[in-house]
Short mmCIF file of C-alpha atoms and ligand atoms in Angstrom, two decimals:
data_model
loop_
_atom_site.label_atom_id
_atom_site.label_comp_id
_atom_site.label_asym_id
_atom_site.label_seq_id
_atom_site.Cartn_x
_atom_site.Cartn_y
_atom_site.Cartn_z
CA MET J 360 -25.53 -15.55 13.04
CA LYS J 361 -25.55 -15.77 16.99
CA GLN J 362 -21.82 -15.06 17.15
CA ILE J 363 -18.70 -15.43 15.46
CA THR J 364 -15.87 -17.66 16.77
CA ILE J 365 -11.99 -16.80 16.07
CA GLY J 366 -9.14 -18.54 16.05
CA LEU J 367 -5.94 -16.82 17.13
CA LEU J 368 -2.77 -17.36 16.38
CA GLY J 369 -0.06 -15.32 17.98
CA LEU J 370 -0.31 -13.17 21.36
CA GLY J 371 2.30 -11.10 21.08
CA THR J 372 2.55 -7.44 19.89
CA VAL J 373 -0.36 -7.14 17.35
CA GLY J 374 -2.08 -10.33 19.06
CA SER J 375 -2.71 -8.34 22.11
CA GLY J 376 -3.82 -5.45 20.38
CA VAL J 377 -6.53 -7.48 18.51
CA ILE J 378 -7.63 -8.70 22.30
CA THR J 379 -7.88 -5.09 23.50
CA ILE J 380 -9.74 -3.68 20.72
CA LEU J 381 -12.16 -6.96 20.52
CA LYS J 382 -12.50 -6.02 24.04
CA ASN J 383 -12.74 -1.89 24.35
CA HIS J 384 -14.87 -1.48 21.04
CA GLN J 385 -17.33 -4.35 21.87
CA ASP J 386 -20.55 -2.38 21.57
CA LYS J 387 -19.29 -0.71 18.03
CA LEU J 388 -18.41 -4.15 16.80
CA ILE J 389 -21.42 -5.74 17.69
CA HIS J 390 -23.79 -3.03 16.18
CA GLN J 391 -21.75 -3.28 12.94
CA VAL J 392 -21.75 -6.81 12.50
CA GLY J 393 -24.82 -8.16 14.23
CA CYS J 394 -23.34 -10.26 17.15
CA PRO J 395 -20.78 -10.72 19.43
CA ILE J 396 -17.12 -11.99 18.55
CA HIS J 397 -16.11 -14.54 20.46
CA VAL J 398 -12.32 -16.16 21.00
CA LYS J 399 -12.43 -19.42 21.37
CA LYS J 400 -8.39 -20.52 21.08
CA ILE J 401 -5.03 -18.56 20.79
CA LEU J 402 -2.06 -20.48 19.55
CA ILE J 403 1.26 -19.73 21.24
CA GLN J 404 4.68 -20.86 21.95
CA ASP J 405 5.10 -20.61 25.73
CA ILE J 406 2.36 -20.70 28.22
CA GLU J 407 4.47 -19.63 30.90
CA LYS J 408 5.25 -16.33 29.46
CA GLU J 409 3.66 -13.37 31.01
CA ARG J 410 1.29 -11.79 28.82
CA ARG J 411 0.41 -7.88 27.70
CA VAL J 412 -3.36 -8.52 27.85
CA GLN J 413 -5.29 -10.70 30.24
CA VAL J 414 -6.64 -13.70 28.87
CA ASP J 415 -8.38 -16.47 30.26
CA SER J 416 -5.21 -19.24 30.30
CA SER J 417 -7.74 -22.31 29.22
CA LEU J 418 -7.78 -20.20 25.81
CA PHE J 419 -3.89 -21.53 25.24
CA THR J 420 -2.80 -23.89 23.34
CA LYS J 421 0.36 -25.15 21.17
CA ASN J 422 -1.40 -27.47 19.03
CA VAL J 423 -2.38 -25.57 15.95
CA GLU J 424 -4.76 -29.00 15.00
CA GLU J 425 -6.91 -27.52 17.74
CA ILE J 426 -7.62 -24.29 15.65
CA ILE J 427 -7.51 -25.19 12.00
CA HIS J 428 -9.91 -27.99 12.34
CA ASP J 429 -12.61 -26.96 14.85
CA PRO J 430 -15.39 -26.74 13.00
CA GLU J 431 -17.09 -24.10 15.43
CA ILE J 432 -14.20 -21.51 14.45
CA ASP J 433 -15.44 -19.35 11.92
CA VAL J 434 -12.23 -17.18 11.10
CA VAL J 435 -8.49 -17.60 11.79
CA ILE J 436 -6.52 -14.19 12.56
CA GLU J 437 -2.72 -15.09 12.07
CA VAL J 438 -0.62 -12.80 14.04
CA MET J 439 2.46 -15.12 14.71
CA GLY J 440 4.64 -14.28 11.75
CA GLY J 441 6.80 -16.64 9.81
CA ILE J 442 6.67 -18.01 6.18
CA GLU J 443 6.87 -21.77 5.63
CA GLU J 444 5.22 -22.99 8.49
CA THR J 445 2.49 -20.47 8.47
CA ARG J 446 1.93 -20.86 4.77
CA SER J 447 1.01 -24.49 5.44
CA ILE J 448 -1.35 -23.92 8.34
CA LEU J 449 -3.13 -21.02 6.55
CA LEU J 450 -4.07 -23.76 3.64
CA GLN J 451 -5.22 -26.02 5.56
CA ALA J 452 -7.32 -23.63 7.40
CA LEU J 453 -8.69 -22.54 4.05
CA GLU J 454 -9.29 -25.76 3.17
CA SER J 455 -11.04 -26.36 6.40
CA LYS J 456 -13.46 -23.40 5.13
CA LYS J 457 -11.77 -20.96 7.65
CA HIS J 458 -11.89 -17.14 6.31
CA ILE J 459 -8.47 -15.55 7.31
CA VAL J 460 -7.17 -12.28 8.35
CA THR J 461 -2.94 -11.92 8.47
CA ALA J 462 -0.88 -9.19 9.24
CA ASN J 463 1.85 -10.88 7.22
CA LYS J 464 3.99 -9.27 4.43
CA ASP J 465 6.61 -12.07 4.45
CA LEU J 466 4.06 -14.39 3.62
CA MET J 467 1.73 -12.36 1.55
CA ALA J 468 4.64 -11.05 -0.41
CA VAL J 469 5.97 -14.69 -1.07
CA TYR J 470 2.82 -16.70 -1.16
CA GLY J 471 -0.07 -14.09 -1.61
CA PRO J 472 -1.31 -15.15 -5.24
CA GLU J 473 -0.90 -18.83 -4.32
CA LEU J 474 -2.92 -18.20 -0.92
CA LEU J 475 -5.56 -16.07 -2.45
CA THR J 476 -6.47 -18.41 -5.03
CA LYS J 477 -7.27 -21.08 -2.32
CA ALA J 478 -9.55 -18.36 -0.69
CA THR J 479 -11.48 -17.96 -3.83
CA GLU J 480 -11.30 -22.22 -4.43
CA HIS J 481 -12.94 -22.75 -0.78
CA GLY J 482 -15.23 -19.49 -0.82
CA CYS J 483 -13.17 -18.06 1.81
CA ASP J 484 -12.45 -14.33 2.32
CA LEU J 485 -8.43 -13.52 3.21
CA PHE J 486 -7.65 -10.32 3.82
CA TYR J 487 -4.54 -8.84 5.00
CA GLU J 488 -4.60 -4.74 5.19
CA ALA J 489 -2.13 -4.85 8.30
CA SER J 490 0.30 -6.27 6.46
CA VAL J 491 0.99 -2.73 4.81
CA ALA J 492 1.65 0.49 6.52
CA GLY J 493 0.28 -0.86 9.98
CA GLY J 494 -2.77 1.37 10.98
CA ILE J 495 -2.93 3.04 7.36
CA PRO J 496 -5.95 1.56 5.56
CA ILE J 497 -3.52 1.64 2.13
CA LEU J 498 -4.34 -1.62 0.46
CA ARG J 499 -8.42 -0.58 0.66
CA SER J 500 -7.81 2.49 -0.64
CA LEU J 501 -5.88 1.09 -3.25
CA VAL J 502 -8.33 -1.45 -4.38
CA ASP J 503 -11.41 0.20 -3.45
CA GLY J 504 -11.12 3.76 -2.93
CA LEU J 505 -9.32 4.20 -6.16
CA ALA J 506 -11.09 1.32 -7.89
CA SER J 507 -12.10 3.54 -10.65
CA ASP J 508 -8.62 5.19 -11.53
CA ARG J 509 -5.15 4.34 -13.10
CA ILE J 510 -2.40 4.63 -10.55
CA THR J 511 0.96 5.73 -11.92
CA LYS J 512 2.89 6.32 -8.64
CA MET J 513 2.90 4.98 -5.26
CA MET J 514 5.71 6.86 -2.79
CA GLY J 515 6.31 6.64 0.57
CA ILE J 516 7.57 5.64 3.89
CA VAL J 517 6.65 2.12 4.74
CA ASN J 518 8.73 0.40 7.45
CA GLY J 519 8.38 1.81 10.81
CA THR J 520 11.59 0.81 12.57
CA THR J 521 13.78 2.48 10.22
CA ASN J 522 11.88 5.84 10.11
CA PHE J 523 12.17 5.49 13.93
CA ILE J 524 15.77 5.21 13.86
CA LEU J 525 16.56 7.77 11.08
CA THR J 526 14.36 10.52 13.01
CA LYS J 527 16.39 9.67 16.33
CA MET J 528 19.47 9.64 14.56
CA SER J 529 19.11 12.91 12.82
CA ASN J 530 17.24 14.57 15.59
CA ASN J 531 18.94 13.53 18.63
CA GLY J 532 22.31 12.23 17.04
CA SER J 533 21.29 9.12 18.98
CA SER J 534 23.46 5.76 18.05
CA TYR J 535 22.26 3.18 15.28
CA GLU J 536 22.21 0.39 18.06
CA GLU J 537 20.54 1.93 20.94
CA VAL J 538 17.84 3.43 18.81
CA LEU J 539 17.34 0.06 17.05
CA GLN J 540 17.26 -1.65 20.72
CA GLU J 541 14.37 1.37 21.38
CA ALA J 542 11.91 0.03 18.18
CA GLN J 543 12.40 -3.31 19.03
CA ARG J 544 11.29 -2.50 22.72
CA LEU J 545 8.30 -0.57 21.53
CA GLY J 546 7.17 -3.78 19.16
CA TYR J 547 7.56 -1.93 16.18
CA ALA J 548 10.58 -3.92 14.63
CA GLU J 549 10.20 -7.57 13.38
CA ALA J 550 11.36 -10.74 15.14
CA ASP J 551 14.58 -10.26 13.19
CA PRO J 552 15.00 -6.91 12.94
CA THR J 553 17.30 -7.46 9.65
CA SER J 554 14.49 -7.16 7.61
CA ASP J 555 13.45 -3.86 8.58
CA VAL J 556 16.97 -2.43 8.84
CA GLU J 557 18.03 -4.15 4.97
CA GLY J 558 14.91 -2.83 3.62
CA ILE J 559 13.19 -6.46 2.99
CA ASP J 560 10.29 -5.53 5.37
CA ALA J 561 9.60 -2.23 2.93
CA ALA J 562 10.45 -4.12 -0.12
CA ARG J 563 7.85 -6.47 0.69
CA LYS J 564 5.02 -3.93 1.56
CA MET J 565 6.01 -2.28 -1.80
CA ALA J 566 5.60 -5.61 -4.03
CA ILE J 567 2.04 -6.17 -2.39
CA MET J 568 0.89 -2.37 -3.08
CA SER J 569 1.85 -2.23 -6.27
CA THR J 570 0.56 -5.52 -7.06
CA LEU J 571 -2.70 -3.91 -6.01
CA GLY J 572 -2.24 -0.71 -7.56
CA PHE J 573 -0.60 -1.61 -10.95
CA SER J 574 -2.68 -4.92 -10.96
CA MET J 575 0.38 -6.92 -11.83
CA ASN J 576 2.08 -9.72 -10.10
CA ILE J 577 5.36 -8.07 -8.40
CA ASN J 578 7.02 -9.94 -6.22
CA LEU J 579 9.90 -9.67 -4.26
CA GLN J 580 12.85 -9.93 -6.61
CA ASP J 581 11.22 -7.46 -8.92
CA VAL J 582 12.07 -5.13 -6.23
CA ASN J 583 15.20 -2.58 -5.90
CA VAL J 584 16.26 -3.03 -2.14
CA GLU J 585 18.87 -1.06 0.01
CA GLY J 586 18.76 -0.81 3.30
CA ILE J 587 19.98 1.74 6.23
CA THR J 588 22.81 0.18 7.46
CA GLY J 589 25.58 1.56 5.44
CA ILE J 590 24.10 5.58 6.58
CA SER J 591 26.98 6.98 8.57
CA GLU J 592 26.73 9.86 10.68
CA GLU J 593 28.40 11.93 8.17
CA ASP J 594 25.96 11.43 5.43
CA LEU J 595 23.02 12.32 7.78
CA ASN J 596 25.63 15.60 8.45
CA TYR J 597 26.04 16.41 4.68
CA SER J 598 22.37 15.63 3.96
CA LYS J 599 21.34 18.25 6.50
CA ARG J 600 23.83 21.28 5.27
CA LEU J 601 22.64 20.57 1.93
CA GLY J 602 18.54 21.02 2.70
CA TYR J 603 17.77 17.40 2.57
CA THR J 604 16.22 14.99 5.12
CA MET J 605 17.26 11.21 4.80
CA LYS J 606 14.42 8.73 4.73
CA LEU J 607 14.08 4.72 3.29
CA ILE J 608 11.48 5.62 0.74
CA GLY J 609 9.52 2.99 -1.57
CA MET J 610 9.13 4.21 -4.76
CA ALA J 611 6.69 2.21 -7.28
CA ASN J 612 6.50 4.16 -10.66
CA ARG J 613 4.48 3.13 -14.32
CA ASN J 614 5.26 4.73 -17.22
CA GLY J 615 2.99 3.13 -20.10
CA GLU J 616 3.02 -0.49 -19.60
CA LYS J 617 6.87 -0.45 -17.82
CA VAL J 618 6.93 -0.43 -13.95
CA GLU J 619 9.82 -0.01 -11.59
CA VAL J 620 9.63 -0.77 -7.97
CA SER J 621 12.51 -0.11 -5.06
CA VAL J 622 13.39 0.79 -1.78
CA GLN J 623 16.42 3.16 -0.90
CA PRO J 624 17.82 5.63 1.46
CA THR J 625 16.72 8.53 -0.54
CA LEU J 626 17.03 12.09 0.35
CA LEU J 627 14.44 14.59 0.30
CA PRO J 628 14.37 18.32 0.13
CA ASP J 629 13.41 19.46 3.72
CA LYS J 630 10.01 20.68 2.17
CA HIS J 631 9.08 17.97 0.83
CA PRO J 632 6.35 16.33 2.71
CA LEU J 633 7.55 13.22 3.63
CA ALA J 634 10.43 14.28 4.96
CA ALA J 635 7.94 15.56 8.16
CA VAL J 636 7.17 12.35 8.73
CA GLN J 637 9.01 11.01 11.88
CA ASP J 638 9.31 8.07 14.08
CA GLU J 639 7.26 4.85 13.39
CA TYR J 640 5.02 7.04 11.48
CA ASN J 641 4.68 6.05 7.72
CA ALA J 642 3.09 7.98 5.12
CA VAL J 643 2.44 6.94 1.59
CA TYR J 644 1.86 8.88 -1.67
CA VAL J 645 -0.69 7.68 -4.60
CA TYR J 646 -1.07 9.42 -7.64
CA GLY J 647 -3.86 8.66 -10.23
CA GLU J 648 -4.33 9.68 -13.75
CA ALA J 649 -7.95 11.02 -12.88
CA VAL J 650 -7.43 12.14 -8.84
CA GLY J 651 -4.08 13.63 -9.02
CA GLU J 652 -2.07 13.29 -5.76
CA THR J 653 -3.11 11.89 -2.55
CA MET J 654 -1.65 11.38 0.85
CA PHE J 655 -2.00 8.65 3.26
CA TYR J 656 -0.38 9.00 6.69
CA GLY J 657 -0.61 7.47 10.18
CA PRO J 658 1.08 4.52 12.45
CA GLY J 659 2.87 2.35 10.42
CA ALA J 660 3.78 -0.05 13.67
CA GLY J 661 2.82 -1.30 17.00
CA SER J 662 0.06 -2.92 18.49
CA LEU J 663 -3.06 -0.76 18.70
CA PRO J 664 -2.73 0.68 14.57
CA THR J 665 -1.69 -2.67 13.35
CA ALA J 666 -4.32 -4.70 15.26
CA THR J 667 -7.03 -1.70 14.27
CA ALA J 668 -5.93 -3.05 10.67
CA VAL J 669 -6.92 -6.66 11.64
CA VAL J 670 -9.97 -6.37 13.28
CA SER J 671 -11.38 -4.01 10.41
CA ASP J 672 -10.44 -6.86 8.30
CA LEU J 673 -12.43 -9.26 10.46
CA VAL J 674 -15.58 -6.66 10.43
CA GLY J 675 -15.28 -7.05 6.44
CA ILE J 676 -15.15 -10.96 6.59
CA MET J 677 -18.47 -10.59 8.86
CA LYS J 678 -20.30 -8.13 6.45
CA ASN J 679 -19.62 -10.58 3.50
CA MET J 680 -20.82 -13.74 5.40
CA ARG J 681 -24.53 -11.69 6.47
CA LEU J 682 -24.20 -11.46 2.65
CA GLY J 683 -23.13 -14.65 1.46
CA VAL J 684 -20.43 -13.20 -0.85
CA ASN J 685 -17.27 -14.55 0.90
CA GLY J 686 -14.46 -15.61 -1.11
CA ARG J 687 -15.87 -13.10 -4.36
CA SER J 688 -13.69 -9.67 -3.63
CA SER J 689 -10.35 -10.86 -4.56
CA VAL J 690 -9.47 -9.69 -8.26
CA SER J 691 -6.59 -11.45 -10.25
CA PRO J 692 -3.93 -8.98 -11.63
CA GLN J 693 -5.10 -7.63 -15.10
CA TYR J 694 -1.54 -7.19 -16.80
CA GLU J 695 1.46 -9.23 -17.17
CA LYS J 696 4.39 -7.48 -15.58
CA LYS J 697 6.69 -5.81 -17.36
CA LEU J 698 9.67 -3.98 -15.58
CA LYS J 699 11.82 -0.80 -16.79
CA SER J 700 15.69 -1.42 -17.16
CA ASP J 701 17.90 0.73 -15.92
CA LYS J 702 18.13 3.13 -19.21
CA GLU J 703 14.54 4.13 -18.37
CA ILE J 704 14.77 4.65 -14.56
CA PHE J 705 16.19 8.56 -13.77
CA SER J 706 16.73 10.37 -11.04
CA LYS J 707 19.04 12.69 -9.36
CA TYR J 708 22.03 11.38 -7.10
CA PHE J 709 24.12 12.10 -4.24
CA LEU J 710 27.95 10.90 -4.12
CA ARG J 711 30.44 11.48 -1.18
CA ILE J 712 34.12 10.52 -2.22
CA HIS J 713 37.57 10.59 -1.12
CA VAL J 714 39.94 12.10 -3.74
CA LYS J 715 43.54 12.60 -3.35
CA ASP J 716 44.28 16.40 -3.27
CA GLN J 717 46.24 16.86 -6.16
CA VAL J 718 46.00 19.03 -9.44
CA GLY J 719 43.88 18.08 -12.14
CA ALA J 720 41.71 15.42 -9.65
CA PHE J 721 38.49 17.41 -10.05
CA ALA J 722 38.77 17.64 -13.76
CA LYS J 723 39.16 14.06 -14.23
CA ILE J 724 35.87 13.27 -12.51
CA THR J 725 33.48 15.68 -13.81
CA THR J 726 35.13 14.81 -17.31
CA LEU J 727 33.68 11.01 -16.44
CA PHE J 728 30.38 12.64 -15.49
CA SER J 729 29.95 15.19 -18.49
CA GLU J 730 30.92 12.02 -21.05
CA ARG J 731 27.61 10.46 -20.28
CA GLY J 732 25.90 13.86 -20.07
CA VAL J 733 25.17 13.98 -16.49
CA SER J 734 25.80 17.50 -15.10
CA PHE J 735 26.03 18.65 -11.25
CA GLU J 736 23.41 20.77 -9.12
CA LYS J 737 25.20 20.85 -5.74
CA ILE J 738 28.90 20.68 -5.22
CA LEU J 739 31.26 20.89 -1.83
CA GLN J 740 34.65 20.21 -1.36
CA LEU J 741 36.17 19.86 1.83
CA PRO J 742 40.02 19.24 3.53
CA LEU J 743 39.98 16.35 5.45
CA LYS J 744 42.29 15.67 8.78
CA ASP J 745 44.41 14.10 6.43
CA GLU J 746 45.61 16.80 4.03
CA LYS J 747 46.67 14.65 1.46
CA ILE J 748 42.56 13.79 0.88
CA ALA J 749 40.07 16.14 0.15
CA GLU J 750 36.29 15.00 0.50
CA ILE J 751 33.77 15.93 -2.43
CA VAL J 752 30.34 15.85 -1.92
CA LEU J 753 28.38 15.77 -5.43
CA VAL J 754 24.46 16.20 -6.15
CA THR J 755 24.02 15.20 -9.83
CA HIS J 756 21.15 16.59 -11.82
CA SER J 757 18.24 13.65 -13.43
CA ALA J 758 20.64 10.56 -15.05
CA SER J 759 19.63 7.40 -15.96
CA LEU J 760 20.24 4.45 -13.54
CA PHE J 761 22.14 2.49 -16.29
CA ASP J 762 24.78 6.21 -16.78
CA TYR J 763 24.99 6.41 -13.38
CA LYS J 764 25.91 2.75 -12.68
CA GLU J 765 28.64 3.31 -15.26
CA ILE J 766 29.87 6.48 -13.88
CA LEU J 767 30.12 4.45 -10.27
CA LEU J 768 32.36 2.00 -11.46
CA GLN J 769 34.70 3.67 -13.75
CA LEU J 770 35.12 6.12 -10.76
CA SER J 771 36.13 3.35 -8.73
CA ASP J 772 38.93 2.85 -11.02
CA LEU J 773 40.19 6.83 -11.31
CA GLU J 774 43.40 6.43 -9.85
CA VAL J 775 42.44 9.85 -7.87
CA ILE J 776 39.91 8.19 -6.00
CA GLN J 777 40.76 6.65 -3.11
CA GLN J 778 37.20 5.71 -2.23
CA VAL J 779 33.39 6.25 -3.13
CA LYS J 780 32.08 6.56 0.54
CA SER J 781 28.76 6.78 -0.08
CA SER J 782 25.40 7.21 -2.54
CA TYR J 783 22.22 7.99 -2.59
CA ARG J 784 18.83 8.57 -4.29
CA VAL J 785 17.85 12.28 -4.11
CA GLU J 786 14.37 13.11 -5.06
CA GLY J 787 13.05 16.46 -6.32
P1 NAP X 2282 5.45 -11.16 18.04
O1 NAP X 2282 5.16 -10.11 18.93
O2 NAP X 2282 6.77 -11.97 17.85
O3 NAP X 2282 4.38 -12.22 18.34
C1 NAP X 2282 4.24 -13.31 17.81
C2 NAP X 2282 3.65 -14.06 18.39
O4 NAP X 2282 3.33 -15.31 17.93
C3 NAP X 2282 3.69 -14.37 19.86
O5 NAP X 2282 2.81 -14.74 20.60
C4 NAP X 2282 4.65 -15.84 19.77
O6 NAP X 2282 4.07 -17.09 20.84
C5 NAP X 2282 3.47 -16.51 18.83
N1 NAP X 2282 4.10 -17.66 17.82
C6 NAP X 2282 5.32 -16.94 16.92
N2 NAP X 2282 5.78 -18.59 15.99
C7 NAP X 2282 4.92 -19.61 16.51
C8 NAP X 2282 4.68 -20.51 16.32
N3 NAP X 2282 5.33 -21.45 15.63
N4 NAP X 2282 3.80 -21.23 17.35
C9 NAP X 2282 2.93 -21.06 18.08
N5 NAP X 2282 3.01 -19.73 18.34
C10 NAP X 2282 3.86 -18.98 17.86
O7 NAP X 2282 5.09 -10.82 16.55
P2 NAP X 2282 4.30 -9.34 16.16
O8 NAP X 2282 5.01 -8.07 16.37
O9 NAP X 2282 2.84 -9.33 16.71
O10 NAP X 2282 3.78 -9.53 14.62
C11 NAP X 2282 3.09 -10.76 14.34
C12 NAP X 2282 3.12 -10.30 12.87
O11 NAP X 2282 2.06 -9.11 12.53
C13 NAP X 2282 4.10 -10.81 11.59
O12 NAP X 2282 3.65 -11.01 10.93
C14 NAP X 2282 4.41 -9.00 11.70
O13 NAP X 2282 5.37 -9.08 10.55
C15 NAP X 2282 3.10 -8.72 11.40
N6 NAP X 2282 3.00 -6.95 12.06
C16 NAP X 2282 3.37 -6.58 12.77
C17 NAP X 2282 3.47 -5.33 13.16
C18 NAP X 2282 4.30 -4.38 14.59
O14 NAP X 2282 4.29 -3.18 14.45
N7 NAP X 2282 4.72 -5.26 15.27
C19 NAP X 2282 2.96 -4.16 12.25
C20 NAP X 2282 2.36 -4.72 11.28
C21 NAP X 2282 2.40 -6.48 11.17
P3 NAP X 2282 5.03 -16.94 22.30
O15 NAP X 2282 4.38 -15.62 22.93
O16 NAP X 2282 4.42 -17.68 23.10
O17 NAP X 2282 6.26 -16.43 22.00
N1 HSE X 2283 8.54 -3.63 11.25
C1 HSE X 2283 7.39 -3.17 10.84
C2 HSE X 2283 7.88 -1.81 10.74
C3 HSE X 2283 6.28 -3.64 11.46
O1 HSE X 2283 9.03 -1.23 11.33
O2 HSE X 2283 7.17 -1.22 9.79
C4 HSE X 2283 5.09 -3.25 10.70
O3 HSE X 2283 4.93 -3.27 9.57
#
C-alpha cells in the first residue's frame, strides 16, 4: 500500500480533532500502518464557515456522492452525526466497499446490527470505539481485552455533558442553564443537547456496551431511562448532607441469563470511586466472573480525546488491510435477550416528600413501606416556611423496583401527602 485514502464526513468538534491527530501524530501513524494517510475529501454543510483547523478548502464538498463513489477512497470516517440520512450514506459506502469508522452512537444504537451485517457481507470493517465514552477504549476492552471472561456488570458515567453539569452545579452552585451553555461551547454536548440531559445519549451508549459485554442484542427500548432535568438544587443539597454525590449512572447487570439496563440519576456514597469523577470525565466499572473488578477512566467527550478513538479505529482497519482480514472481526450476539422483571431488580431509594404536618402522618407513610417489607436506612424531617407542611427525606434499604413503584403509587394517593417531590436510586 502506497497510501491510504480517507473521506471525512464532518469537520466539527470531532472531525477537527481527527485532522489534528493525523497531522500531529503523522510519524507514529506511518510507523504503525506502514504508509501515509491522505484525506482526500471532507463533507460539510457550510463552505463559508470558519474552521478550527487549517484545511485546504479544495477538499470541501457538499456532495456526499463524491466520497462514497470515489474508487480511490478506502475508508470513510463518519463524524457528522444524525441517524436516517447517515444510515443511508453508510450503507451505500459499504456497498462501494469502503471501510467505516464512526463516532455515532445514535446511529449504532439503532442500526448497529444492520450496518455490521452489511459490512461483513461486503468484507469491510466498521469500527465505532468513539461512540462510547469518548477517549476511553472501552469497547475494545470489552470485546478483546476481556474476551476470555464472562462479564456480569457494567456501571459508570458515560455522558460527559451531564457529568459536567452536575459537577458544576454541586461544586460551584452554578445554574443548570449556564453550565449547559458552557458544555455546548466546549463541544461536549450533542447538536441537540436534549439527548444528553434526558439520558438518551447515555442510554444509547449503555445499549451498545451491553450488547457487546453481554453478547445479547440490547436496544434503546430495553434501557430504563431518566435524565437530569428534574434534579433540583434542594436534591443536590440533601444528597450532600446525607453523604452522597449525585451522578447520572448507567447500569447493566446480569444475573444468570437475565439482564437489566438503566440510566438514571443515582446517589453514590461520597467515598464511591465514581463520586470523584468530575466534569466531562467518564468512568466505567466492568465486573467479570474471573477478572473481578476493573475500572476505566478518561475524558468522555471533546475534540482530541474523541478523535483519538476514531484514529485508533482507522489504525485497526489499516492493520487488517495489511493482513487481508477486513470484515471478519465482528461477532454476532451469542445469547437470546432476556430482560429482568421489576420484581427481579433491587436497589435502595432516596425519596423527598412534602407531608401535611399532622398527628399520625408519618405513621401512615411508614405503614405503606412496612406492608411491603421495606425499611429505612436514613430519615430526615425538616420544617418548611409553610408551617403546615413538613419535608421528609427517606433513604430505604434495598427494595424491589416492583414494590417501590407500588409504594410510590399508594403514597401519591395518601391524604397526608402534599407532594412527592423527588425520588432517586441510591447505590451501595
Ligand atoms: P459537530 O461539531 O456538530 O460537527 C458536525 C459536522 O458534520 C460539521 O462539520 C457539519 O458541517 C457536518 N454535517 C452535519 N450534518 C451534515 C450533513 N447533513 N451534510 C454535510 N455535513 C454535515 O458534531 P461533533 O460534536 O463533532 O459530533 C460528531 C459525531 O461524533 C456525532 O455523532 C456525535 O454524537 C459523536 N461524538 C461526539 C463527541 C463530542 O465530544 N463532541 C464525542 C463522541 C462522539 P458544518 O461544519 O458545515 O456545519
Ligand atoms: N454528548 C456526548 C457526551 C459526547 O456529553 O458525553 C460524547 O459521546
